[in-house]
Amino acid sequence: MDRQIIYPGQIPLETDLLNTNKYAMIAVAKLAAALLGTSTVVNGLACVPTSPASLQVIVNPGEMYSLANVDGTAYSSIPADTTHSILKQGISMDAVTLNCPAPVTAGQSVNYLIQATYQDSDTGLVALPYYNASNPSQAWSGPNNTGTQQATARKGIVTISVKAGVSAPTGTQSTPAPDAGYTGLWVVTVANGQTTITAGNIFQAAGAPILPKDLLHSVQAGSLIVGTDIGSSNACAVSYTPQITALDDGMVLWFKAAAANTGATTLNVNGIGARSVVGANHSALQGGEIVPNGKCQVVWNAALNAFVMVECTGGARQTAPATKSQHAVQFGQLPAVVGSTRRLAANQAAAGANLTITADEIVVESALGGLPYRLSGFSQTFNTTNTGVNGMDTGTVPLNGYVGIYAIYSPATGATATLGINATSVVAPSVYNGANMPAGYAASALISVVPTDGSGNIKPLTQRDRLISIGAATILSTSTGTGPTLTSINASGAIPPSAVWATGAVSVSPTSGQAAGSAQMGVTIYSGLSTSTTGVGASSVGAIVGAGLGGQGTYAVQVTVPQTLYYTNSISSGGGTFAATVTQYSI
């Protein structure tokens, strides 16, 4: 800060006092610029209706900081300085009343712009006394005794005016642009026939550089970096006051969200242009990270050319994949296998339409590889006669076929249920992928595939986890020997296309009347066909038979071809019967 120097015994000059004022003004201006920058900033100057209400508005006292010449004209004997500019403070100490008459044409409205500008104003005109060298006892009035009045103060003031737009049909009227050198602060809308102006007719002009509060309390409240979203889902738009004109690396902003996002999202700040919003893992948002009225914090990352969302209260938060033991994990990293169950149980003592399925826990997913959810204490009853929740997804239950049963879940409400599909001729997918998921349900898992009878009832069965036990269903009964040649068995009457494992019984019986020990019989069940003479997953039974005696045993093989098993059999002499049944299958 510059300071004027005066010495003892010196005859003071008017420039000594003038420079003291000038130096103080420049010092204050530089301090203001350090705090506010060099763009125009307004504190106060609020626009309010009159009381009682009328077709006038009042602009309350306030200050305007604006870049201007140090002195546009001579300051007494100090010459004008138009080479240097400083952030000058214009002060409005008194309220200003402005007229905003209604348009005269029916159906029309008009927008009035309240505008302001900084001005230097020389005031306090007085005929000052001057020293009369020829007669010191008699002062002159004015310079050279001319009586001319001179200004005694140079004030920095705010000049406030109202500028009328062109009236037009209501809703189509536009706001006029500020006059040269002026800054638009407020817009007042008045319609034909209106007799009073209320607060609802007064709006802050777009880009008006009005501090929301005084600087100290604006910083304390975060008002300078907090705004309200006026955009739409996936396209946020926020205006901050004073107006943000450029994005600086590391700039932190807050806003109250207007709508939830459903996927990739952008943010437009003060009309600068839409920029991508990414999560904390620097990936595009997926949906659910922003919720209505959530308080969102973003930081501008110039290297990414995107806003990074730090958080949105009430919304999901993205995180980078965990690579260390104490890192937060992504949902997709949680260990889960769709359809996994713990102590799942179902019992059907007699054929019927209802089947109750319980489980300590079931894992469902939004899609294969999608979001997993763990359902605890599951207990739902599927009904073959229903459609929708706890029934078929569409159509009627198949007769003498199979029904795939899904556990379904609504993340929004926490509701659980079952849903069935016709799985008679298709392998039921692990997650429901049809077009008839009940409203609100978004995750599922296949938990059972059950057989039905000719009446559409579920046949007697028991189920534990993925293993389903049924009444013995015959899949083979023949007296023809195949020798080493593999022969397929159509097991569609016993196992569904979704079955991956089958167990059951096999037996051999000789022809009645054969002598004891006169023949050797055997049968082998295979899971799949390798060549015409060899198979994989063999399970066999054999016996030396005779005198009406036979042999029996069990098998357990994978089902590699849907609803198909393979067998070979042999007999050393005579004749006999080879048989096989299915008693259990896994899905």
PDB file of N, CA, C and O in Angstrom, residues 26-84:
ATOM      1  N   ILE A  26      -6.838   2.628  -3.888  1.00  0.00           N
ATOM      2  CA  ILE A  26      -6.171   1.574  -4.658  1.00  0.00           C
ATOM      3  C   ILE A  26      -5.898   0.362  -3.765  1.00  0.00           C
ATOM      4  O   ILE A  26      -6.062  -0.795  -4.175  1.00  0.00           O
ATOM      5  N   ALA A  27      -5.490   0.603  -2.515  1.00  0.00           N
ATOM      6  CA  ALA A  27      -5.208  -0.502  -1.594  1.00  0.00           C
ATOM      7  C   ALA A  27      -6.456  -1.341  -1.353  1.00  0.00           C
ATOM      8  O   ALA A  27      -6.423  -2.580  -1.391  1.00  0.00           O
ATOM      9  N   VAL A  28      -7.588  -0.651  -1.100  1.00  0.00           N
ATOM     10  CA  VAL A  28      -8.845  -1.375  -0.882  1.00  0.00           C
ATOM     11  C   VAL A  28      -9.239  -2.140  -2.140  1.00  0.00           C
ATOM     12  O   VAL A  28      -9.710  -3.288  -2.095  1.00  0.00           O
ATOM     13  N   ALA A  29      -9.024  -1.541  -3.303  1.00  0.00           N
ATOM     14  CA  ALA A  29      -9.379  -2.173  -4.564  1.00  0.00           C
ATOM     15  C   ALA A  29      -8.564  -3.447  -4.790  1.00  0.00           C
ATOM     16  O   ALA A  29      -9.093  -4.468  -5.245  1.00  0.00           O
ATOM     17  N   LYS A  30      -7.280  -3.381  -4.466  1.00  0.00           N
ATOM     18  CA  LYS A  30      -6.428  -4.554  -4.660  1.00  0.00           C
ATOM     19  C   LYS A  30      -6.810  -5.678  -3.693  1.00  0.00           C
ATOM     20  O   LYS A  30      -6.791  -6.860  -4.045  1.00  0.00           O
ATOM     21  N   LEU A  31      -7.154  -5.307  -2.472  1.00  0.00           N
ATOM     22  CA  LEU A  31      -7.599  -6.317  -1.515  1.00  0.00           C
ATOM     23  C   LEU A  31      -8.916  -6.947  -1.982  1.00  0.00           C
ATOM     24  O   LEU A  31      -9.092  -8.172  -1.911  1.00  0.00           O
ATOM     25  N   ALA A  32      -9.823  -6.117  -2.491  1.00  0.00           N
ATOM     26  CA  ALA A  32     -11.097  -6.635  -2.988  1.00  0.00           C
ATOM     27  C   ALA A  32     -10.874  -7.573  -4.169  1.00  0.00           C
ATOM     28  O   ALA A  32     -11.516  -8.626  -4.283  1.00  0.00           O
ATOM     29  N   ALA A  33      -9.922  -7.202  -5.042  1.00  0.00           N
ATOM     30  CA  ALA A  33      -9.638  -8.059  -6.202  1.00  0.00           C
ATOM     31  C   ALA A  33      -9.038  -9.391  -5.767  1.00  0.00           C
ATOM     32  O   ALA A  33      -9.310 -10.432  -6.372  1.00  0.00           O
ATOM     33  N   ALA A  34      -8.217  -9.364  -4.704  1.00  0.00           N
ATOM     34  CA  ALA A  34      -7.640 -10.608  -4.206  1.00  0.00           C
ATOM     35  C   ALA A  34      -8.724 -11.541  -3.678  1.00  0.00           C
ATOM     36  O   ALA A  34      -8.601 -12.765  -3.754  1.00  0.00           O
ATOM     37  N   LEU A  35      -9.803 -10.975  -3.159  1.00  0.00           N
ATOM     38  CA  LEU A  35     -10.892 -11.780  -2.604  1.00  0.00           C
ATOM     39  C   LEU A  35     -11.949 -12.141  -3.647  1.00  0.00           C
ATOM     40  O   LEU A  35     -12.496 -13.243  -3.628  1.00  0.00           O
ATOM     41  N   LEU A  36     -12.228 -11.206  -4.547  1.00  0.00           N
ATOM     42  CA  LEU A  36     -13.360 -11.356  -5.447  1.00  0.00           C
ATOM     43  C   LEU A  36     -12.980 -11.578  -6.904  1.00  0.00           C
ATOM     44  O   LEU A  36     -13.839 -11.902  -7.722  1.00  0.00           O
ATOM     45  N   GLY A  37     -11.692 -11.385  -7.248  1.00  0.00           N
ATOM     46  CA  GLY A  37     -11.317 -11.432  -8.650  1.00  0.00           C
ATOM     47  C   GLY A  37     -11.555 -10.092  -9.293  1.00  0.00           C
ATOM     48  O   GLY A  37     -11.785  -9.083  -8.626  1.00  0.00           O
ATOM     49  N   THR A  38     -11.536 -10.064 -10.603  1.00  0.00           N
ATOM     50  CA  THR A  38     -11.701  -8.794 -11.317  1.00  0.00           C
ATOM     51  C   THR A  38     -12.998  -8.711 -12.108  1.00  0.00           C
ATOM     52  O   THR A  38     -13.237  -7.717 -12.790  1.00  0.00           O
ATOM     53  N   SER A  39     -13.817  -9.749 -12.039  1.00  0.00           N
ATOM     54  CA  SER A  39     -15.132  -9.681 -12.698  1.00  0.00           C
ATOM     55  C   SER A  39     -16.116  -8.982 -11.773  1.00  0.00           C
ATOM     56  O   SER A  39     -15.938  -8.943 -10.548  1.00  0.00           O
ATOM     57  N   THR A  40     -17.167  -8.449 -12.345  1.00  0.00           N
ATOM     58  CA  THR A  40     -18.176  -7.725 -11.566  1.00  0.00           C
ATOM     59  C   THR A  40     -18.837  -8.661 -10.552  1.00  0.00           C
ATOM     60  O   THR A  40     -19.222  -9.785 -10.887  1.00  0.00           O
ATOM     61  N   VAL A  41     -18.943  -8.177  -9.305  1.00  0.00           N
ATOM     62  CA  VAL A  41     -19.593  -8.924  -8.223  1.00  0.00           C
ATOM     63  C   VAL A  41     -20.514  -7.967  -7.478  1.00  0.00           C
ATOM     64  O   VAL A  41     -20.163  -6.812  -7.241  1.00  0.00           O
ATOM     65  N   VAL A  42     -21.696  -8.492  -7.097  1.00  0.00           N
ATOM     66  CA  VAL A  42     -22.679  -7.674  -6.391  1.00  0.00           C
ATOM     67  C   VAL A  42     -22.982  -8.317  -5.044  1.00  0.00           C
ATOM     68  O   VAL A  42     -23.153  -9.532  -4.942  1.00  0.00           O
ATOM     69  N   ASN A  43     -23.045  -7.493  -4.018  1.00  0.00           N
ATOM     70  CA  ASN A  43     -23.477  -7.948  -2.696  1.00  0.00           C
ATOM     71  C   ASN A  43     -24.690  -7.123  -2.301  1.00  0.00           C
ATOM     72  O   ASN A  43     -24.644  -5.883  -2.300  1.00  0.00           O
ATOM     73  N   GLY A  44     -25.791  -7.785  -1.972  1.00  0.00           N
ATOM     74  CA  GLY A  44     -27.022  -7.063  -1.676  1.00  0.00           C
ATOM     75  C   GLY A  44     -27.761  -6.719  -2.957  1.00  0.00           C
ATOM     76  O   GLY A  44     -27.838  -7.511  -3.896  1.00  0.00           O
ATOM     77  N   LEU A  45     -28.347  -5.499  -2.990  1.00  0.00           N
ATOM     78  CA  LEU A  45     -29.137  -5.020  -4.138  1.00  0.00           C
ATOM     79  C   LEU A  45     -30.278  -5.986  -4.455  1.00  0.00           C
ATOM     80  O   LEU A  45     -30.604  -6.238  -5.622  1.00  0.00           O
ATOM     81  N   ALA A  46     -30.882  -6.566  -3.409  1.00  0.00           N
ATOM     82  CA  ALA A  46     -32.004  -7.484  -3.603  1.00  0.00           C
ATOM     83  C   ALA A  46     -33.205  -6.727  -4.151  1.00  0.00           C
ATOM     84  O   ALA A  46     -33.483  -5.583  -3.764  1.00  0.00           O
ATOM     85  N   CYS A  47     -33.926  -7.392  -5.041  1.00  0.00           N
ATOM     86  CA  CYS A  47     -35.122  -6.791  -5.644  1.00  0.00           C
ATOM     87  C   CYS A  47     -36.352  -7.401  -4.985  1.00  0.00           C
ATOM     88  O   CYS A  47     -36.517  -8.633  -4.984  1.00  0.00           O
ATOM     89  N   VAL A  48     -37.226  -6.566  -4.430  1.00  0.00           N
ATOM     90  CA  VAL A  48     -38.399  -7.044  -3.690  1.00  0.00           C
ATOM     91  C   VAL A  48     -39.622  -6.218  -4.086  1.00  0.00           C
ATOM     92  O   VAL A  48     -39.496  -5.090  -4.591  1.00  0.00           O
ATOM     93  N   PRO A  49     -40.832  -6.753  -3.841  1.00  0.00           N
ATOM     94  CA  PRO A  49     -42.033  -5.959  -4.102  1.00  0.00           C
ATOM     95  C   PRO A  49     -42.154  -4.808  -3.107  1.00  0.00           C
ATOM     96  O   PRO A  49     -41.528  -4.805  -2.036  1.00  0.00           O
ATOM     97  N   THR A  50     -42.949  -3.835  -3.457  1.00  0.00           N
ATOM     98  CA  THR A  50     -43.247  -2.753  -2.521  1.00  0.00           C
ATOM     99  C   THR A  50     -44.250  -3.255  -1.483  1.00  0.00           C
ATOM    100  O   THR A  50     -44.868  -4.296  -1.641  1.00  0.00           O
ATOM    101  N   SER A  51     -44.379  -2.509  -0.421  1.00  0.00           N
ATOM    102  CA  SER A  51     -45.372  -2.838   0.606  1.00  0.00           C
ATOM    103  C   SER A  51     -46.130  -1.565   0.973  1.00  0.00           C
ATOM    104  O   SER A  51     -45.528  -0.616   1.505  1.00  0.00           O
ATOM    105  N   PRO A  52     -47.423  -1.503   0.663  1.00  0.00           N
ATOM    106  CA  PRO A  52     -48.225  -2.549   0.011  1.00  0.00           C
ATOM    107  C   PRO A  52     -47.810  -2.752  -1.445  1.00  0.00           C
ATOM    108  O   PRO A  52     -47.169  -1.878  -2.035  1.00  0.00           O
ATOM    109  N   ALA A  53     -48.166  -3.930  -1.965  1.00  0.00           N
ATOM    110  CA  ALA A  53     -47.755  -4.285  -3.320  1.00  0.00           C
ATOM    111  C   ALA A  53     -48.330  -3.322  -4.337  1.00  0.00           C
ATOM    112  O   ALA A  53     -49.447  -2.807  -4.192  1.00  0.00           O
ATOM    113  N   SER A  54     -47.541  -3.053  -5.384  1.00  0.00           N
ATOM    114  CA  SER A  54     -47.944  -2.151  -6.463  1.00  0.00           C
ATOM    115  C   SER A  54     -47.258  -2.618  -7.734  1.00  0.00           C
ATOM    116  O   SER A  54     -46.662  -3.694  -7.773  1.00  0.00           O
ATOM    117  N   LEU A  55     -47.305  -1.806  -8.769  1.00  0.00           N
ATOM    118  CA  LEU A  55     -46.580  -2.104  -9.996  1.00  0.00           C
ATOM    119  C   LEU A  55     -45.205  -1.441  -9.965  1.00  0.00           C
ATOM    120  O   LEU A  55     -44.702  -0.958 -10.976  1.00  0.00           O
ATOM    121  N   GLN A  56     -44.620  -1.443  -8.785  1.00  0.00           N
ATOM    122  CA  GLN A  56     -43.270  -0.970  -8.586  1.00  0.00           C
ATOM    123  C   GLN A  56     -42.479  -2.048  -7.832  1.00  0.00           C
ATOM    124  O   GLN A  56     -43.051  -2.902  -7.160  1.00  0.00           O
ATOM    125  N   VAL A  57     -41.166  -1.979  -7.972  1.00  0.00           N
ATOM    126  CA  VAL A  57     -40.290  -2.848  -7.193  1.00  0.00           C
ATOM    127  C   VAL A  57     -39.248  -1.990  -6.499  1.00  0.00           C
ATOM    128  O   VAL A  57     -38.989  -0.848  -6.910  1.00  0.00           O
ATOM    129  N   ILE A  58     -38.654  -2.548  -5.460  1.00  0.00           N
ATOM    130  CA  ILE A  58     -37.626  -1.844  -4.707  1.00  0.00           C
ATOM    131  C   ILE A  58     -36.327  -2.622  -4.813  1.00  0.00           C
ATOM    132  O   ILE A  58     -36.305  -3.842  -4.614  1.00  0.00           O
ATOM    133  N   VAL A  59     -35.249  -1.929  -5.118  1.00  0.00           N
ATOM    134  CA  VAL A  59     -33.912  -2.521  -5.078  1.00  0.00           C
ATOM    135  C   VAL A  59     -33.250  -2.030  -3.800  1.00  0.00           C
ATOM    136  O   VAL A  59     -33.002  -0.833  -3.638  1.00  0.00           O
ATOM    137  N   ASN A  60     -32.998  -2.948  -2.886  1.00  0.00           N
ATOM    138  CA  ASN A  60     -32.457  -2.604  -1.575  1.00  0.00           C
ATOM    139  C   ASN A  60     -30.995  -2.173  -1.669  1.00  0.00           C
ATOM    140  O   ASN A  60     -30.328  -2.404  -2.681  1.00  0.00           O
ATOM    141  N   PRO A  61     -30.482  -1.553  -0.598  1.00  0.00           N
ATOM    142  CA  PRO A  61     -29.075  -1.122  -0.597  1.00  0.00           C
ATOM    143  C   PRO A  61     -28.116  -2.285  -0.827  1.00  0.00           C
ATOM    144  O   PRO A  61     -28.446  -3.449  -0.582  1.00  0.00           O
ATOM    145  N   GLY A  62     -26.921  -1.964  -1.292  1.00  0.00           N
ATOM    146  CA  GLY A  62     -25.914  -2.985  -1.538  1.00  0.00           C
ATOM    147  C   GLY A  62     -24.679  -2.376  -2.165  1.00  0.00           C
ATOM    148  O   GLY A  62     -24.535  -1.140  -2.239  1.00  0.00           O
ATOM    149  N   GLU A  63     -23.794  -3.264  -2.607  1.00  0.00           N
ATOM    150  CA  GLU A  63     -22.531  -2.823  -3.189  1.00  0.00           C
ATOM    151  C   GLU A  63     -22.292  -3.541  -4.512  1.00  0.00           C
ATOM    152  O   GLU A  63     -22.738  -4.659  -4.715  1.00  0.00           O
ATOM    153  N   MET A  64     -21.545  -2.862  -5.371  1.00  0.00           N
ATOM    154  CA  MET A  64     -21.172  -3.439  -6.652  1.00  0.00           C
ATOM    155  C   MET A  64     -19.667  -3.243  -6.839  1.00  0.00           C
ATOM    156  O   MET A  64     -19.161  -2.116  -6.702  1.00  0.00           O
ATOM    157  N   TYR A  65     -18.969  -4.324  -7.100  1.00  0.00           N
ATOM    158  CA  TYR A  65     -17.531  -4.275  -7.345  1.00  0.00           C
ATOM    159  C   TYR A  65     -17.300  -4.493  -8.831  1.00  0.00           C
ATOM    160  O   TYR A  65     -17.709  -5.512  -9.388  1.00  0.00           O
ATOM    161  N   SER A  66     -16.656  -3.510  -9.460  1.00  0.00           N
ATOM    162  CA  SER A  66     -16.517  -3.563 -10.907  1.00  0.00           C
ATOM    163  C   SER A  66     -15.176  -2.945 -11.326  1.00  0.00           C
ATOM    164  O   SER A  66     -14.684  -1.988 -10.709  1.00  0.00           O
ATOM    165  N   LEU A  67     -14.583  -3.484 -12.383  1.00  0.00           N
ATOM    166  CA  LEU A  67     -13.303  -2.996 -12.886  1.00  0.00           C
ATOM    167  C   LEU A  67     -13.513  -1.660 -13.600  1.00  0.00           C
ATOM    168  O   LEU A  67     -14.385  -1.547 -14.473  1.00  0.00           O
ATOM    169  N   ALA A  68     -12.723  -0.668 -13.211  1.00  0.00           N
ATOM    170  CA  ALA A  68     -12.870   0.679 -13.810  1.00  0.00           C
ATOM    171  C   ALA A  68     -11.522   1.394 -13.761  1.00  0.00           C
ATOM    172  O   ALA A  68     -10.596   0.993 -13.053  1.00  0.00           O
ATOM    173  N   ASN A  69     -11.422   2.487 -14.546  1.00  0.00           N
ATOM    174  CA  ASN A  69     -10.205   3.304 -14.535  1.00  0.00           C
ATOM    175  C   ASN A  69      -9.949   3.848 -13.130  1.00  0.00           C
ATOM    176  O   ASN A  69     -10.889   4.129 -12.382  1.00  0.00           O
ATOM    177  N   VAL A  70      -8.670   4.004 -12.776  1.00  0.00           N
ATOM    178  CA  VAL A  70      -8.349   4.608 -11.482  1.00  0.00           C
ATOM    179  C   VAL A  70      -9.062   5.950 -11.367  1.00  0.00           C
ATOM    180  O   VAL A  70      -9.737   6.243 -10.377  1.00  0.00           O
ATOM    181  N   ASP A  71      -8.940   6.773 -12.375  1.00  0.00           N
ATOM    182  CA  ASP A  71      -9.711   8.016 -12.454  1.00  0.00           C
ATOM    183  C   ASP A  71      -9.964   8.315 -13.916  1.00  0.00           C
ATOM    184  O   ASP A  71      -9.023   8.526 -14.698  1.00  0.00           O
ATOM    185  N   GLY A  72     -11.222   8.356 -14.274  1.00  0.00           N
ATOM    186  CA  GLY A  72     -11.564   8.633 -15.661  1.00  0.00           C
ATOM    187  C   GLY A  72     -11.403  10.092 -16.021  1.00  0.00           C
ATOM    188  O   GLY A  72     -11.222  10.441 -17.187  1.00  0.00           O
ATOM    189  N   THR A  73     -11.469  10.962 -15.022  1.00  0.00           N
ATOM    190  CA  THR A  73     -11.269  12.406 -15.218  1.00  0.00           C
ATOM    191  C   THR A  73     -10.324  12.896 -14.133  1.00  0.00           C
ATOM    192  O   THR A  73     -10.019  12.173 -13.181  1.00  0.00           O
ATOM    193  N   ALA A  74      -9.866  14.120 -14.277  1.00  0.00           N
ATOM    194  CA  ALA A  74      -8.933  14.682 -13.297  1.00  0.00           C
ATOM    195  C   ALA A  74      -9.554  14.668 -11.916  1.00  0.00           C
ATOM    196  O   ALA A  74     -10.750  14.958 -11.722  1.00  0.00           O
ATOM    197  N   TYR A  75      -8.742  14.309 -10.916  1.00  0.00           N
ATOM    198  CA  TYR A  75      -9.163  14.294  -9.518  1.00  0.00           C
ATOM    199  C   TYR A  75      -8.569  15.531  -8.862  1.00  0.00           C
ATOM    200  O   TYR A  75      -7.436  15.518  -8.406  1.00  0.00           O
ATOM    201  N   SER A  76      -9.345  16.612  -8.954  1.00  0.00           N
ATOM    202  CA  SER A  76      -8.836  17.935  -8.573  1.00  0.00           C
ATOM    203  C   SER A  76      -7.585  18.222  -9.411  1.00  0.00           C
ATOM    204  O   SER A  76      -7.646  18.188 -10.645  1.00  0.00           O
ATOM    205  N   SER A  77      -6.430  18.412  -8.778  1.00  0.00           N
ATOM    206  CA  SER A  77      -5.227  18.733  -9.523  1.00  0.00           C
ATOM    207  C   SER A  77      -4.420  17.500  -9.926  1.00  0.00           C
ATOM    208  O   SER A  77      -3.372  17.633 -10.552  1.00  0.00           O
ATOM    209  N   ILE A  78      -4.941  16.299  -9.566  1.00  0.00           N
ATOM    210  CA  ILE A  78      -4.272  15.068  -9.999  1.00  0.00           C
ATOM    211  C   ILE A  78      -4.864  14.658 -11.347  1.00  0.00           C
ATOM    212  O   ILE A  78      -6.092  14.529 -11.475  1.00  0.00           O
ATOM    213  N   PRO A  79      -4.031  14.461 -12.362  1.00  0.00           N
ATOM    214  CA  PRO A  79      -4.560  14.154 -13.692  1.00  0.00           C
ATOM    215  C   PRO A  79      -5.339  12.831 -13.722  1.00  0.00           C
ATOM    216  O   PRO A  79      -5.187  11.961 -12.859  1.00  0.00           O
ATOM    217  N   ALA A  80      -6.167  12.675 -14.724  1.00  0.00           N
ATOM    218  CA  ALA A  80      -6.890  11.411 -14.931  1.00  0.00           C
ATOM    219  C   ALA A  80      -5.894  10.280 -15.162  1.00  0.00           C
ATOM    220  O   ALA A  80      -4.812  10.487 -15.707  1.00  0.00           O
ATOM    221  N   ASP A  81      -6.283   9.079 -14.727  1.00  0.00           N
ATOM    222  CA  ASP A  81      -5.456   7.879 -14.959  1.00  0.00           C
ATOM    223  C   ASP A  81      -6.336   6.816 -15.599  1.00  0.00           C
ATOM    224  O   ASP A  81      -7.070   6.088 -14.937  1.00  0.00           O
ATOM    225  N   THR A  82      -6.294   6.793 -16.909  1.00  0.00           N
ATOM    226  CA  THR A  82      -7.083   5.789 -17.652  1.00  0.00           C
ATOM    227  C   THR A  82      -6.209   4.639 -18.130  1.00  0.00           C
ATOM    228  O   THR A  82      -6.678   3.765 -18.855  1.00  0.00           O
ATOM    229  N   THR A  83      -4.937   4.669 -17.721  1.00  0.00           N
ATOM    230  CA  THR A  83      -4.020   3.588 -18.108  1.00  0.00           C
ATOM    231  C   THR A  83      -4.210   2.367 -17.214  1.00  0.00           C
ATOM    232  O   THR A  83      -4.087   1.234 -17.669  1.00  0.00           O
ATOM    233  N   HIS A  84      -4.528   2.618 -15.952  1.00  0.00           N
ATOM    234  CA  HIS A  84      -4.649   1.533 -14.981  1.00  0.00           C
ATOM    235  C   HIS A  84      -6.112   1.340 -14.571  1.00  0.00           C
ATOM    236  O   HIS A  84      -6.857   2.321 -14.433  1.00  0.00           O
TER     237      HIS A  84
END
